[in-house]
Coordinates of C-alpha atoms in Angstrom, one line a residue:
X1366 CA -119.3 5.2 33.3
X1367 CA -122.7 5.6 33.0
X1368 CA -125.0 7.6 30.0
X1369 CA -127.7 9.7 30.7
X1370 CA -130.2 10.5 27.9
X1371 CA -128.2 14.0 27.3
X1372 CA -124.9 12.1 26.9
X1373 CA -126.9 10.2 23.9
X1374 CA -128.7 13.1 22.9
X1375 CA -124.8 14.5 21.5
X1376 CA -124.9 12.6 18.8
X1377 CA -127.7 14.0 17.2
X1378 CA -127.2 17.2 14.9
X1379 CA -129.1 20.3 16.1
X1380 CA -131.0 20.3 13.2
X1381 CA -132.4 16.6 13.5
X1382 CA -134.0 17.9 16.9
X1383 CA -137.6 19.5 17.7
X1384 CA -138.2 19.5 21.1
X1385 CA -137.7 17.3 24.5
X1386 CA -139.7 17.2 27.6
X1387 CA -138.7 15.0 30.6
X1388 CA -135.5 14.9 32.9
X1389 CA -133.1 14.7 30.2
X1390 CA -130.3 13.4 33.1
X1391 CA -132.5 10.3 33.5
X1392 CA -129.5 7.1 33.2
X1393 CA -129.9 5.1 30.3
X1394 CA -128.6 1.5 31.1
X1395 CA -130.2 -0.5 28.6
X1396 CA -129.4 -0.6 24.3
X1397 CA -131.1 1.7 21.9
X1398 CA -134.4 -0.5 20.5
X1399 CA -136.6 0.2 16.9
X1400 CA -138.9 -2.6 17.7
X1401 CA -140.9 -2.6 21.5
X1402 CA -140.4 -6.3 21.9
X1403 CA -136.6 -5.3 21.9
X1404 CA -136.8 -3.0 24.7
X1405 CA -135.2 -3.6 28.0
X1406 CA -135.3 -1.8 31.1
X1407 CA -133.6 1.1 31.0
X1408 CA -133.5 1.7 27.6
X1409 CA -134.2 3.8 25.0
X1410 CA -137.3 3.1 22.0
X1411 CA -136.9 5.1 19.0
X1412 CA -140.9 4.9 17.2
X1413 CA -140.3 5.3 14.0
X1414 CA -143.4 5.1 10.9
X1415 CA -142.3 2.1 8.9
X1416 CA -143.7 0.6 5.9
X1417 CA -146.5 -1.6 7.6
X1418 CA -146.6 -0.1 10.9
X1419 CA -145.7 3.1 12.5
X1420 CA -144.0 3.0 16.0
X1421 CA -145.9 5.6 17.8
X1422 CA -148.6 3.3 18.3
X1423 CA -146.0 0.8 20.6
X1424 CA -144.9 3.6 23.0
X1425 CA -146.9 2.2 25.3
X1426 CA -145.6 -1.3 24.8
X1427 CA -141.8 0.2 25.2
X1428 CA -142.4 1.9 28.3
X1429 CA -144.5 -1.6 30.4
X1430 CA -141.1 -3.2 28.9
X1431 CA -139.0 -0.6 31.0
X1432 CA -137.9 2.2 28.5
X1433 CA -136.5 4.7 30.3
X1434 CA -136.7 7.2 27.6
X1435 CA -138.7 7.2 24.2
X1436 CA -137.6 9.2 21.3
X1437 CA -140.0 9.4 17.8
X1438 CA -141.4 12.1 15.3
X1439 CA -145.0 12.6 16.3
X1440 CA -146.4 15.0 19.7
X1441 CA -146.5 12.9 22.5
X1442 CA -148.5 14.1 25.8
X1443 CA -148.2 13.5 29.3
X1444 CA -145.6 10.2 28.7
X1445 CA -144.5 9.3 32.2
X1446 CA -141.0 8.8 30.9
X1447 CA -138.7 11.5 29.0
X1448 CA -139.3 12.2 25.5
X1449 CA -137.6 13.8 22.8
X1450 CA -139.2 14.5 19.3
X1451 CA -137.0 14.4 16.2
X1452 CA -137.1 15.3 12.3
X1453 CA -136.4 11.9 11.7
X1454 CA -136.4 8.8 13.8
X1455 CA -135.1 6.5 11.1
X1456 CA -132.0 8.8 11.0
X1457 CA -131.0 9.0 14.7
X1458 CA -131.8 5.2 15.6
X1459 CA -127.4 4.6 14.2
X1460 CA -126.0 7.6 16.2
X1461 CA -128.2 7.1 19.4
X1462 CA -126.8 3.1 19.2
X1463 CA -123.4 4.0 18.5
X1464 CA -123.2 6.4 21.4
X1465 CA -124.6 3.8 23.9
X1466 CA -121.9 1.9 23.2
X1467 CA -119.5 4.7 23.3
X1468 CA -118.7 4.8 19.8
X1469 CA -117.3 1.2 18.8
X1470 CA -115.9 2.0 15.0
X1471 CA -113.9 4.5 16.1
X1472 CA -111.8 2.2 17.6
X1473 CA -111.5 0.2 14.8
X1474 CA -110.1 0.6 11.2
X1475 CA -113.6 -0.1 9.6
X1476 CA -113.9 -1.0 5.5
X1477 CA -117.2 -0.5 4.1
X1478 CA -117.9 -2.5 0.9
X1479 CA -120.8 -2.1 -1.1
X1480 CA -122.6 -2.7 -4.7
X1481 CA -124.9 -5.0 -7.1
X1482 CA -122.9 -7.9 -7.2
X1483 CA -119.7 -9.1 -5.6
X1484 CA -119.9 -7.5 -2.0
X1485 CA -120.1 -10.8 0.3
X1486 CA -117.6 -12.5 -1.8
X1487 CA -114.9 -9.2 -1.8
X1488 CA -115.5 -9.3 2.0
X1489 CA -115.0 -12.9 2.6
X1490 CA -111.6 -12.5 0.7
X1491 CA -110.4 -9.3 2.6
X1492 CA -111.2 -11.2 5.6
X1493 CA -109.0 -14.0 4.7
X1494 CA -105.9 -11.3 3.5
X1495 CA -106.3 -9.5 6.8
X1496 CA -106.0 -12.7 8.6
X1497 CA -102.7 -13.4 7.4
X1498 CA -101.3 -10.4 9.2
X1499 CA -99.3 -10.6 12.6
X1500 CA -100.7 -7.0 13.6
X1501 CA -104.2 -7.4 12.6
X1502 CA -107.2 -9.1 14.3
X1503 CA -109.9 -8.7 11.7
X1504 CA -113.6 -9.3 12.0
X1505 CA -116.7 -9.0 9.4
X1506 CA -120.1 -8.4 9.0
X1507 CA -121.7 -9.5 6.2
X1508 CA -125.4 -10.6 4.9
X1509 CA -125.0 -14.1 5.5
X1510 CA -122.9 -13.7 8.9
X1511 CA -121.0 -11.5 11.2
X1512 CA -116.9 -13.0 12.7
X1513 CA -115.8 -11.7 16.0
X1514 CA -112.6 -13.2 16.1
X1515 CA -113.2 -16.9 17.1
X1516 CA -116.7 -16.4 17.0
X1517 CA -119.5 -16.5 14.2
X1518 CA -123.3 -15.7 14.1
X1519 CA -125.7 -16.0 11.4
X1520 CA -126.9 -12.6 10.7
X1521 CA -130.5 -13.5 9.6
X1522 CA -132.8 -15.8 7.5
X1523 CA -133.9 -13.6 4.7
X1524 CA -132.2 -10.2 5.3
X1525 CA -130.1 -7.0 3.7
X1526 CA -127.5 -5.0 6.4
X1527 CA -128.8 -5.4 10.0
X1528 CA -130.7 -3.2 11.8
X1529 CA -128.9 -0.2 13.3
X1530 CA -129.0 -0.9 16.6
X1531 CA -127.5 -4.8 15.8
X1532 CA -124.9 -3.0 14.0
X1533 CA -123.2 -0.7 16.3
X1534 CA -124.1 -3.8 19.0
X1535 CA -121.1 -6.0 16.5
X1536 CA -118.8 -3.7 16.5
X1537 CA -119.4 -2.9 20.0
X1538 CA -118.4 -6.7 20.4
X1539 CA -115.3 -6.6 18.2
X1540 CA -114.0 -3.8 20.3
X1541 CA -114.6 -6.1 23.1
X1542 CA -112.2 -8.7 21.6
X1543 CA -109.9 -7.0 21.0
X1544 CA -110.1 -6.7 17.7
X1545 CA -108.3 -4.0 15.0
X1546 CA -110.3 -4.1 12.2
X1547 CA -113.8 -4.7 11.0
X1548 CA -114.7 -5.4 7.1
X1549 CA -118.8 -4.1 6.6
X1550 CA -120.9 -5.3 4.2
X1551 CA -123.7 -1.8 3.2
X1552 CA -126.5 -2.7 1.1
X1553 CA -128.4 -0.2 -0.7
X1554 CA -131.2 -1.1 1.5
X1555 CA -129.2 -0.4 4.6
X1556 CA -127.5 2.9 3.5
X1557 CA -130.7 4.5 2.5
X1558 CA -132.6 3.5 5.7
X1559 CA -129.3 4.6 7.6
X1560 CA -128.9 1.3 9.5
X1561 CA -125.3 2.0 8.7
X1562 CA -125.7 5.5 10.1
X1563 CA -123.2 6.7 13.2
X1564 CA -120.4 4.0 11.6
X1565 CA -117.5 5.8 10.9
X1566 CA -115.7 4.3 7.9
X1567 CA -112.2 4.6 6.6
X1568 CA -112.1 3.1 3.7
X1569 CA -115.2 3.0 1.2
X1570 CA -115.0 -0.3 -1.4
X1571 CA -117.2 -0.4 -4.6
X1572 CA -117.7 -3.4 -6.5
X1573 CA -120.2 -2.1 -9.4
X1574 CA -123.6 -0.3 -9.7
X1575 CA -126.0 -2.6 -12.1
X1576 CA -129.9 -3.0 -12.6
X1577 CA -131.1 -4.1 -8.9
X1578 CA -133.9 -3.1 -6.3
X1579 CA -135.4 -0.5 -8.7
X1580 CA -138.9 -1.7 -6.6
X1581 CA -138.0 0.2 -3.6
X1582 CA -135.7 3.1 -4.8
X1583 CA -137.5 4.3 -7.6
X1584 CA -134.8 4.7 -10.3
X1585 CA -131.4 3.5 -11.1
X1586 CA -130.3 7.2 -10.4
X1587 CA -131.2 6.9 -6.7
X1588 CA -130.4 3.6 -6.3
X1589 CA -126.9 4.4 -7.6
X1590 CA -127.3 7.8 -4.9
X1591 CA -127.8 5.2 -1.7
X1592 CA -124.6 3.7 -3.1
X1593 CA -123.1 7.0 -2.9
X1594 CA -124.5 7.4 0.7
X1595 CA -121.1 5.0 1.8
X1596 CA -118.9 7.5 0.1
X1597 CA -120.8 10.4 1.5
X1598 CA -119.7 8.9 5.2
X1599 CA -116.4 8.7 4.1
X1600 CA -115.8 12.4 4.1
X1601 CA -118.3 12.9 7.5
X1602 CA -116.2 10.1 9.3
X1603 CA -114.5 10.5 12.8
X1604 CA -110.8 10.9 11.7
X1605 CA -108.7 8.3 13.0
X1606 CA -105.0 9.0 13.8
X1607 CA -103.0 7.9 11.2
X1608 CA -105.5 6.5 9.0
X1609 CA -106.0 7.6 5.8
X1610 CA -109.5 8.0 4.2
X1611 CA -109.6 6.0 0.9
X1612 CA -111.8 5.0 -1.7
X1613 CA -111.6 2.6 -3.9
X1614 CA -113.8 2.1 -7.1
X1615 CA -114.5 -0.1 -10.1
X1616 CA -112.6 1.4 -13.1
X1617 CA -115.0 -1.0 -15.0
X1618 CA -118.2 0.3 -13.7
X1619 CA -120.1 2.5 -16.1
X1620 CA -120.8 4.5 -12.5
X1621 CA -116.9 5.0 -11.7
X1622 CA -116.4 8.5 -12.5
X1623 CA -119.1 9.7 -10.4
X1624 CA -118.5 7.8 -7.5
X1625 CA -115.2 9.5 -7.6
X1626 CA -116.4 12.6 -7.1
X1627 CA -116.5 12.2 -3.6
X1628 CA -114.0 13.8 -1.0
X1629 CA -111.4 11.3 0.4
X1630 CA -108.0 11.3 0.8
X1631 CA -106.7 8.8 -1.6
X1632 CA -108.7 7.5 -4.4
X1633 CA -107.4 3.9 -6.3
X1634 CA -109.1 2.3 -8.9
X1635 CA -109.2 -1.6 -10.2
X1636 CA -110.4 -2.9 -13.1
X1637 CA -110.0 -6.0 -16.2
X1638 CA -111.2 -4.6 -18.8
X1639 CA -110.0 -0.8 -18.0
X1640 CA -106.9 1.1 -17.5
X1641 CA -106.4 1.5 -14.0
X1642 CA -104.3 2.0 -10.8
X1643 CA -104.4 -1.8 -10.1
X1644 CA -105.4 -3.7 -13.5
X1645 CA -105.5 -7.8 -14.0
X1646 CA -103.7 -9.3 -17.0
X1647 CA -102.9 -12.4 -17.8
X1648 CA -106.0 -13.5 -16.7
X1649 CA -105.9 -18.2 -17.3
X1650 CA -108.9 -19.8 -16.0
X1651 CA -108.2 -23.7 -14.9
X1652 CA -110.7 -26.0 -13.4
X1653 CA -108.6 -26.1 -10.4
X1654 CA -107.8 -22.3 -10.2
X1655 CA -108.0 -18.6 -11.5
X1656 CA -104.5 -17.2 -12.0
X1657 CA -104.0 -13.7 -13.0
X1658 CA -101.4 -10.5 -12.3
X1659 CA -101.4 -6.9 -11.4
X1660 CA -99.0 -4.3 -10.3
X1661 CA -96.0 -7.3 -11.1
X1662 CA -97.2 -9.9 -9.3
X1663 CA -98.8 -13.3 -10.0
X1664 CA -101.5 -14.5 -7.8
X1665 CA -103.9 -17.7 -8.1
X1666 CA -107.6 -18.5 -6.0
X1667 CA -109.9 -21.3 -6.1
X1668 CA -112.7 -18.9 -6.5
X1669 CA -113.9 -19.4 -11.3
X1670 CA -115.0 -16.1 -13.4
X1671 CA -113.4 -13.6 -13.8
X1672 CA -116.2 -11.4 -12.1
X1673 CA -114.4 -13.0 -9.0
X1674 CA -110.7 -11.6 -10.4
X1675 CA -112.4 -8.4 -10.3
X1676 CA -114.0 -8.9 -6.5
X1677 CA -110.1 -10.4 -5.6
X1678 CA -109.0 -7.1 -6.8
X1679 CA -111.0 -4.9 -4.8
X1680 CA -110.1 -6.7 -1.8
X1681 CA -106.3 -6.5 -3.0
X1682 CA -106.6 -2.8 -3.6
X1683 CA -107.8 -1.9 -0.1
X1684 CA -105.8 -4.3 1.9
X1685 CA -102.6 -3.0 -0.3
X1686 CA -103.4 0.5 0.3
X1687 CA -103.8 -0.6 4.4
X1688 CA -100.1 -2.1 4.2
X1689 CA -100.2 -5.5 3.5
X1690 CA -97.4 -7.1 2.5
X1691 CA -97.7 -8.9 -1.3
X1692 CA -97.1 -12.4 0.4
X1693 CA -100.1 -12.3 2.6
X1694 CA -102.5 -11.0 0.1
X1695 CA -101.2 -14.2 -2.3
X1696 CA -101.9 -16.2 0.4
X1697 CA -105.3 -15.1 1.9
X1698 CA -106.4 -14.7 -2.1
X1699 CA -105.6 -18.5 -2.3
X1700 CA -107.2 -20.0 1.0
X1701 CA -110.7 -18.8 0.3
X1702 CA -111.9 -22.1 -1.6
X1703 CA -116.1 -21.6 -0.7
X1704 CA -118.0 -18.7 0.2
X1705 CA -121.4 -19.9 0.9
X1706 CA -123.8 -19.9 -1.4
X1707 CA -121.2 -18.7 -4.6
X1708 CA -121.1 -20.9 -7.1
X1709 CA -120.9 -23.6 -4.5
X1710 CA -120.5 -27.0 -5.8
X1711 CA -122.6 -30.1 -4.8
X1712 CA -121.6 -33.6 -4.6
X1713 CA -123.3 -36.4 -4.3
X1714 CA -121.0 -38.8 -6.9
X1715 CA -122.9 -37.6 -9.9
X1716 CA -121.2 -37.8 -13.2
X1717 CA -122.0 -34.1 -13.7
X1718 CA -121.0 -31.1 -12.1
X1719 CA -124.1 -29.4 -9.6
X1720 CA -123.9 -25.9 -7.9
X1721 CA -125.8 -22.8 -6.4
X1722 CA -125.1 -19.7 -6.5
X1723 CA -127.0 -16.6 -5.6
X1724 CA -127.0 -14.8 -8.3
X1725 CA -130.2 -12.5 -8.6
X1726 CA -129.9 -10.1 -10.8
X1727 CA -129.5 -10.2 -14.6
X1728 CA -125.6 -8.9 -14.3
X1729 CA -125.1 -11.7 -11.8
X1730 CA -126.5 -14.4 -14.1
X1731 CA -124.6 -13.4 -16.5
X1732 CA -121.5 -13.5 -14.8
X1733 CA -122.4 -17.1 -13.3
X1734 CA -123.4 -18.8 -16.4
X1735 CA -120.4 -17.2 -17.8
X1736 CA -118.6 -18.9 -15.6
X1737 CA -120.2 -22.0 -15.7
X1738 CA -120.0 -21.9 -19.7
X1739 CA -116.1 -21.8 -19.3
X1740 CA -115.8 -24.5 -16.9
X1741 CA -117.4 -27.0 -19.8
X1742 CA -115.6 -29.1 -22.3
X1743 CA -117.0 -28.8 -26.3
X1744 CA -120.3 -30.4 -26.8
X1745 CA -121.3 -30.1 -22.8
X1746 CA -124.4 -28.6 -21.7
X1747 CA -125.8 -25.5 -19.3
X1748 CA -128.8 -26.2 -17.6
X1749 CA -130.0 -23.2 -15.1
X1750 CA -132.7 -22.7 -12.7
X1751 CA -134.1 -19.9 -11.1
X1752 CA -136.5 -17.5 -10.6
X1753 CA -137.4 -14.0 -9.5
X1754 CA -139.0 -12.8 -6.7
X1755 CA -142.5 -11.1 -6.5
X1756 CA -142.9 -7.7 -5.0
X1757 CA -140.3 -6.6 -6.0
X1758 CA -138.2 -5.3 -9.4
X1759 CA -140.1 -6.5 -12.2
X1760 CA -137.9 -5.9 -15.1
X1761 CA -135.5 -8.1 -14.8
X1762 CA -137.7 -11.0 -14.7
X1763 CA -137.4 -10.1 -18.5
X1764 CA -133.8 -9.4 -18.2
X1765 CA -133.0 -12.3 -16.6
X1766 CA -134.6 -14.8 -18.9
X1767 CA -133.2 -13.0 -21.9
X1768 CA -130.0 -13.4 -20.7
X1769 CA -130.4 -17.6 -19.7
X1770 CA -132.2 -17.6 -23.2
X1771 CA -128.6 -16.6 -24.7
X1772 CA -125.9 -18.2 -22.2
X1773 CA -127.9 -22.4 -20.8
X1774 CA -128.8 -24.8 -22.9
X1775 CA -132.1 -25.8 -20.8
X1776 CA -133.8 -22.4 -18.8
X1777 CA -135.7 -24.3 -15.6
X1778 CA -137.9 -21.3 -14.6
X1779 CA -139.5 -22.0 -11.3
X1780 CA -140.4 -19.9 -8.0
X1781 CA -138.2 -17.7 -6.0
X1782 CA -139.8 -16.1 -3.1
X1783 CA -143.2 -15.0 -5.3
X1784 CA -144.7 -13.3 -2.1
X1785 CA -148.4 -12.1 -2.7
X1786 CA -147.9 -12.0 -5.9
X1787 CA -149.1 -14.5 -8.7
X1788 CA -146.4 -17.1 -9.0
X1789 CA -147.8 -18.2 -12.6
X1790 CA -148.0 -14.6 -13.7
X1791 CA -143.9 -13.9 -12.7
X1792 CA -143.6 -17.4 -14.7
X1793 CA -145.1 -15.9 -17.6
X1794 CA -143.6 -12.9 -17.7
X1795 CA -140.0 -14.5 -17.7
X1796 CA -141.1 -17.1 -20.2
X1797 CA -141.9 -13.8 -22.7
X1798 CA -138.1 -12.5 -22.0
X1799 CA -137.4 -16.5 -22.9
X1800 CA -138.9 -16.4 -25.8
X1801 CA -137.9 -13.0 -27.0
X1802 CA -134.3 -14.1 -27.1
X1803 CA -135.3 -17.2 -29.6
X1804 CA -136.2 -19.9 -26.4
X1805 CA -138.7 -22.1 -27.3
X1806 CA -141.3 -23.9 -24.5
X1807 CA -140.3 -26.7 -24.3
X1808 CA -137.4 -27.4 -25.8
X1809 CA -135.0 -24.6 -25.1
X1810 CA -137.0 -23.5 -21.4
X1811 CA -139.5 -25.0 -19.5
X1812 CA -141.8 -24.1 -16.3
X1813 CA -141.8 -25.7 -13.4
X1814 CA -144.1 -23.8 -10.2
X1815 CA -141.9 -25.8 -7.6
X1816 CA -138.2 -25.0 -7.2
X1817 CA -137.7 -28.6 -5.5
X1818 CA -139.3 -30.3 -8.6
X1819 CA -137.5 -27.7 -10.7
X1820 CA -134.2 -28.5 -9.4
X1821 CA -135.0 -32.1 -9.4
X1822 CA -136.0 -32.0 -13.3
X1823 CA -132.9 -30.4 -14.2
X1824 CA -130.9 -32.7 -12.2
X1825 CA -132.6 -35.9 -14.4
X1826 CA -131.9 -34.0 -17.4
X1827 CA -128.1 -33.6 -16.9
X1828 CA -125.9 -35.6 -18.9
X1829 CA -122.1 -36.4 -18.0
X1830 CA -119.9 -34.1 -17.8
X1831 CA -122.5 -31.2 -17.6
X1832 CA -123.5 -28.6 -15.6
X1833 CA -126.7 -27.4 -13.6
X1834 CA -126.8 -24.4 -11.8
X1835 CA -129.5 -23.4 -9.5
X1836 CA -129.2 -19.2 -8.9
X1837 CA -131.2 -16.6 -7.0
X1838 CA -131.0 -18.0 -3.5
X1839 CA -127.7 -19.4 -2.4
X1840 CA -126.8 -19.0 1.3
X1841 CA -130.4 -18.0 2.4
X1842 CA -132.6 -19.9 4.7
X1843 CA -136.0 -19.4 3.5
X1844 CA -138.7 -18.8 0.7
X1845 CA -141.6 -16.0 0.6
X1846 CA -145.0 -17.3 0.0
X1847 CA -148.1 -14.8 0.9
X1848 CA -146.6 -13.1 4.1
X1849 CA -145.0 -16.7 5.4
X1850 CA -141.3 -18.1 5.2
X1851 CA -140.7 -21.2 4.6
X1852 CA -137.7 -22.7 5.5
X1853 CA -135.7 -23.2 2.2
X1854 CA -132.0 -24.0 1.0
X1855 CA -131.0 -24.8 -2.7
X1856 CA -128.1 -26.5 -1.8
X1857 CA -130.4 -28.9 0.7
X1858 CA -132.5 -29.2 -2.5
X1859 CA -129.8 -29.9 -5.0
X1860 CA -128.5 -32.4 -3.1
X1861 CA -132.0 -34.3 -2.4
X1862 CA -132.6 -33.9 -6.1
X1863 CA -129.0 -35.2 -6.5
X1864 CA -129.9 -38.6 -4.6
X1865 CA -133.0 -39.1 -6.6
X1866 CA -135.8 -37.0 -5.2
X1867 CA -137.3 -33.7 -4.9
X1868 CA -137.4 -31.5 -1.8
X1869 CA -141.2 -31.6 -1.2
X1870 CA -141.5 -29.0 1.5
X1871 CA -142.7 -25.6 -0.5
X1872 CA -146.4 -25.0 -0.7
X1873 CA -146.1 -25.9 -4.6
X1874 CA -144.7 -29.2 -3.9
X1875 CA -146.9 -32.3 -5.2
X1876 CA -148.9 -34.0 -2.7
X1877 CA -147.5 -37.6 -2.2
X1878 CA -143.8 -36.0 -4.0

C-alpha cells in the first residue's frame, strides 16, 4: 500500500514538529535518506547540521536527485517540493525510516546489546544459541556485519551502529525472510545520535560501562547516560503480544544498580565475581576450552578469559529468559570457536602462539593480556602491540600503557589510526604511562611509528612457546592518517610479519621495507 508524507509524518511526536508547508498527501515511494547522494526519486531527505557539514546546504542536491519531500530544522522558502521543519532532524531520521518500511522490529523479537567491551562477542554467541532452535530464525546486526538468514554483509570499514536509515532498511530485510528474531548491536555512538531510534526492543543486554569515548560524550556520567538510552527504549517500546520486556545487566559492573533503575518487566542479572540471578562457578580454563557452571549446569566454549565467561553469560541469560532449552544454549555456547578479530589466532607454523584482538580500551587490554598471561607456561613471555587513536580520548593512552607496563613482558607501542594528530606526540604520551608503571625504553617498551614494522619486531622477538598479541584494531578494514583511510588489517599484518616481513603499506612504512 502506498505512504504519503502524512502516513510518515505519524511517527513523529507532536512536540518534535514546528511547522509543514507543501501537499502533505504527496506519495513517498523511495527510502528515508541523511546524506543527498542517498536520495532516490521519490524519497524523503532529512538535512540535518552535523559535525563537518550541515545538511541544509544539500537541499538542493536532494530535490535534482528526486526527493519528493524534504524534512530539516532551519526555514526553508519557496522549495518546490513539500517541507516539514522539525525540533530535531537527528531525532526523527529512525522513526521516519522505520515507518517507510512499515515498522520492521515490531515484527520481530529484537535484543539490543550494548556496552564497553564484550558487545560483538555476546551477540555472535546469542546468535549461535538462537540458531539451535527449531522455532527460531535469528539474524544479527553487529559492527563488523549484519546476518539475514543465509545471507551476510559487511557493515562498514571503520564504523560504530549504522546509520538509521541502514538500520530500519536490515530489519526491513529480516522481516522479508522470514525471520523471528533479530540480535542488535547499540553503540554509545549510535544511541546518542538515535541511529537506533524508532527500533522497538524487547529485551535490553548490558555487558559493562568502563572508561571509553570520553572524547565525544564529555564525561563518563553521560557516556554511561547514552548507555542508558537502550534501557530507556525498553520501557517506550511497541508491546509485542506475549513478549515480555526484560533487562538484563552485569551484576559485576560498578554501573549495575543504576542501570536497574529502569522500567521493564523482568529484570535478571549475571555476574563472576558477584552474587547474582545467574552466577559462574567453577570457572577451569584449558588451552582447548573454558568450562564453567551456573544455575546447575556445566557448559564449555572455545572462546579463553573469563571476560568471555562473563559475555557467554549474558547471552545465556537472555536466550534462557526467551525459552531456550539448556541443551541448545550448551550447544550454541560451544560452536562459536572465532569471532573475528577476538583474540583470533594466527598461524603460519611458528613455534609461538600469534593473535589480534580488538581490544581498545584500557579494561579491554586488560582482560586480553589477562588472557593471554593464562594461556602461558612458567618462564614464557607477553609481548603486546598497540596503540591509541588520535582525536579522540586521550586518557587512556596513559591508561593503557600503564596497564601493558604491568601485565607483557615487551610493550610494542606503535600507530593506531593517529588522524590529524601528532603520531610521535600520542607515542610519547603512552611511553610516560609506560614509564610510570616501572617500563623502561628500551628494555621493557619500545617505539615503533609503523604498526607493520611494529608487528614485525615483536614477531622477531618471540621466542618458543610465547605469545604476541597485536590489540586495538582487530576485525577492521582500515587506518586513519590526516582525513584518509588506508586500507589496513592486523591479522594481514601478523601474518606477513609471521612469514618474515613487514606489511609496508601505511604512510610510516620505510621506503624500500
Amino acid at each position: 500500500m502506498p505512504k504519503t508524507l502524512r502516513d510518515l509524518l505519524e511517527s513523529i511526536t507532536q512536540r518534535q514538529m514546528i511547522s509543514t508547508q507543501g501537499d502533505l498527501s504527496v506519495e513517498i515511494s523511495a527510502p528515508v535518506a541523511e546524506s543527498s547522494l542517498d536520495v532516490q526519486p521519490g524519497g524523503i531527505f532529512v538535512a540535518r547540521v552535523g559535525q563537518s557539514a550541515d545538511g541544509h546546504s544539500y537541499i538542493p542536491q536532494a530535490i535534482a536527485a528526486g526527493a519528493a519531500a524534504i524534512v530539516g530544522e532551519a526555514p526553508q522558502d519557496d522549495l518546490p517540493v513539500p517541507y516539514v521543519r522539525v525540533r530535531d532532524a537527528q531525532a526523527v531520521i529512525g522513526p521516519l525510516a522505520a515507518a517507510y518500511h512499515g515498522f520492521p522490529s515490531r515484527e520481530l523479537v529484537v535484543i539490543g546489546v550494548t556496552g564497553t567491551d564484550g558487545k560483538t562477542t555476546t551477540c555472535h554467541l546469542l546468535h549461535s544459541i538462537l540458531k539451535r532452535v527449531r522455532e527460531v530464525k535469528a539474524g544479527y546486526i553487529s559492527t563488523i556485519s549484519a546476518v539475514f538468514g543465509d545471507e551476510t554483509v559487511a557493515t562498514g570499514l571503520h564504523v560504530t551502529t549504522p546509520g538509521a536509515p541502514q538500520v530500519q532498511a536490515y530489519l526491513a530485510r529480516m522481516v522479508e525472510a522470514g525471520l523471528t528474531h533479530c540480535i542488535l548491536e547499540m553503540t554509545s555512538h549510535g544511541l546518542a545520535q538515535g541511529r537506533l531510534n524508532g527500533v522497538d526492543i524487547d529485551v535490553a543486554v548490558l555487558t559493562n560501562v568502563m572508561h571509553e569515548h570520553l572524547d565525544y560524550h564529555g564525561s563518563w556520567e553521560n557516556y554511561r547516560d547514552a548507555k542508558a538510552i537502550m534501557f530507556k527504549m525498553l520501557g517506550e517500546a511497541w508491546r509485542k503480544p506475549g513478549i515480555a520486556k526484560l533487562a538484563v545487566i552485569n551484576a559485576d559492573d560498578d554501573s549495575a544498580a543504576y542501570f536497574g533503575t529502569f522500567p521493564a518487566d523482568r529484570l535478571q542479572s549475571y555476574g563472576v565475581r558477584t552474587r547474582a540471578d545467574y552466577r559462574a562457578t567453577e570457572l577451569s580454563f584449558r588451552p582447548d576450552a573454558t568450562a564453567f557452571r551456573v544455575q546447575g549446569q556445566h557448559l564449555e566454549m572455545r572462546l579463553p578469559g573469563d571476560f568471555n565467561v562473563s559475555n557467554a553469560l549474558a547471552a545465556i541469560v537472555a536466550a534462557r529468559e526467551l525459552g531456550v532449552f539448556w541443551s541448545d544454549i550448551r550447544a550454541g555456547i560451544a560452536a562459536v570457536d572465532l569471532i573475528s578479530g577476538r583474540m583470533e589466532r594466527i598461524d603460519e607454523g611458528q613455534d609461538f602462539i600469534a593473535m589480534v584482538d580488538f581490544a581498545h580500551t584500557p579494561n579491554a587490554l586488560r582482560r586480553a593480556l589477562g588472557a593471554g598471561r593464562a594461556m602461558l607456561p612458567p618462564g614464557k613471555r607477553l609481548i603486546a602491540v598497540f596503540g591509541s587513536a588520535g582525536l579522540r580520548d586521550v586518557e587512556k593512552r596513559r591508561l593503557m600503557a600503564e596497564t601493558s607496563a604491568q601485565l607483557a613482558d615487551l610493550t610494542v607501542l606503535t600507530a593506531e589510526d593517529p588522524r590529524t594528530e601528532s603520531l610521535d606526540d600520542i607515542l610519547e604520551m603512552m611511553a610516560e604511562g609506560c614509564r610510570a608503571s616501572g617500563g623502561i625504553e628500551g628494555e621493557s617498551f619500545i617505539r615503533v611509528r609503523d604498526r607493520g614494522e611494529a608487528i614485525f619486531r615483536a614477531c622477531q622477538s618471540a621466542r618458543s612457546g610465547d605469545l604476541v598479541m597485536a590489540c586495538g584494531k582487530g576485525h577492521e578494514q582500515s587506518m586513519c592518517f590526516g582525513a584518509t583511510e588506508h586500507p589496513w588489517d592486523d591479522r594481514d599484518a601478523m601474518r606477513s610479519a609471521l612469514r618474515g616481513a613487514p606489511l609496508a603499506t601505511l604512510p610510516t612504512a620505510k621506503p624500500g621495507r
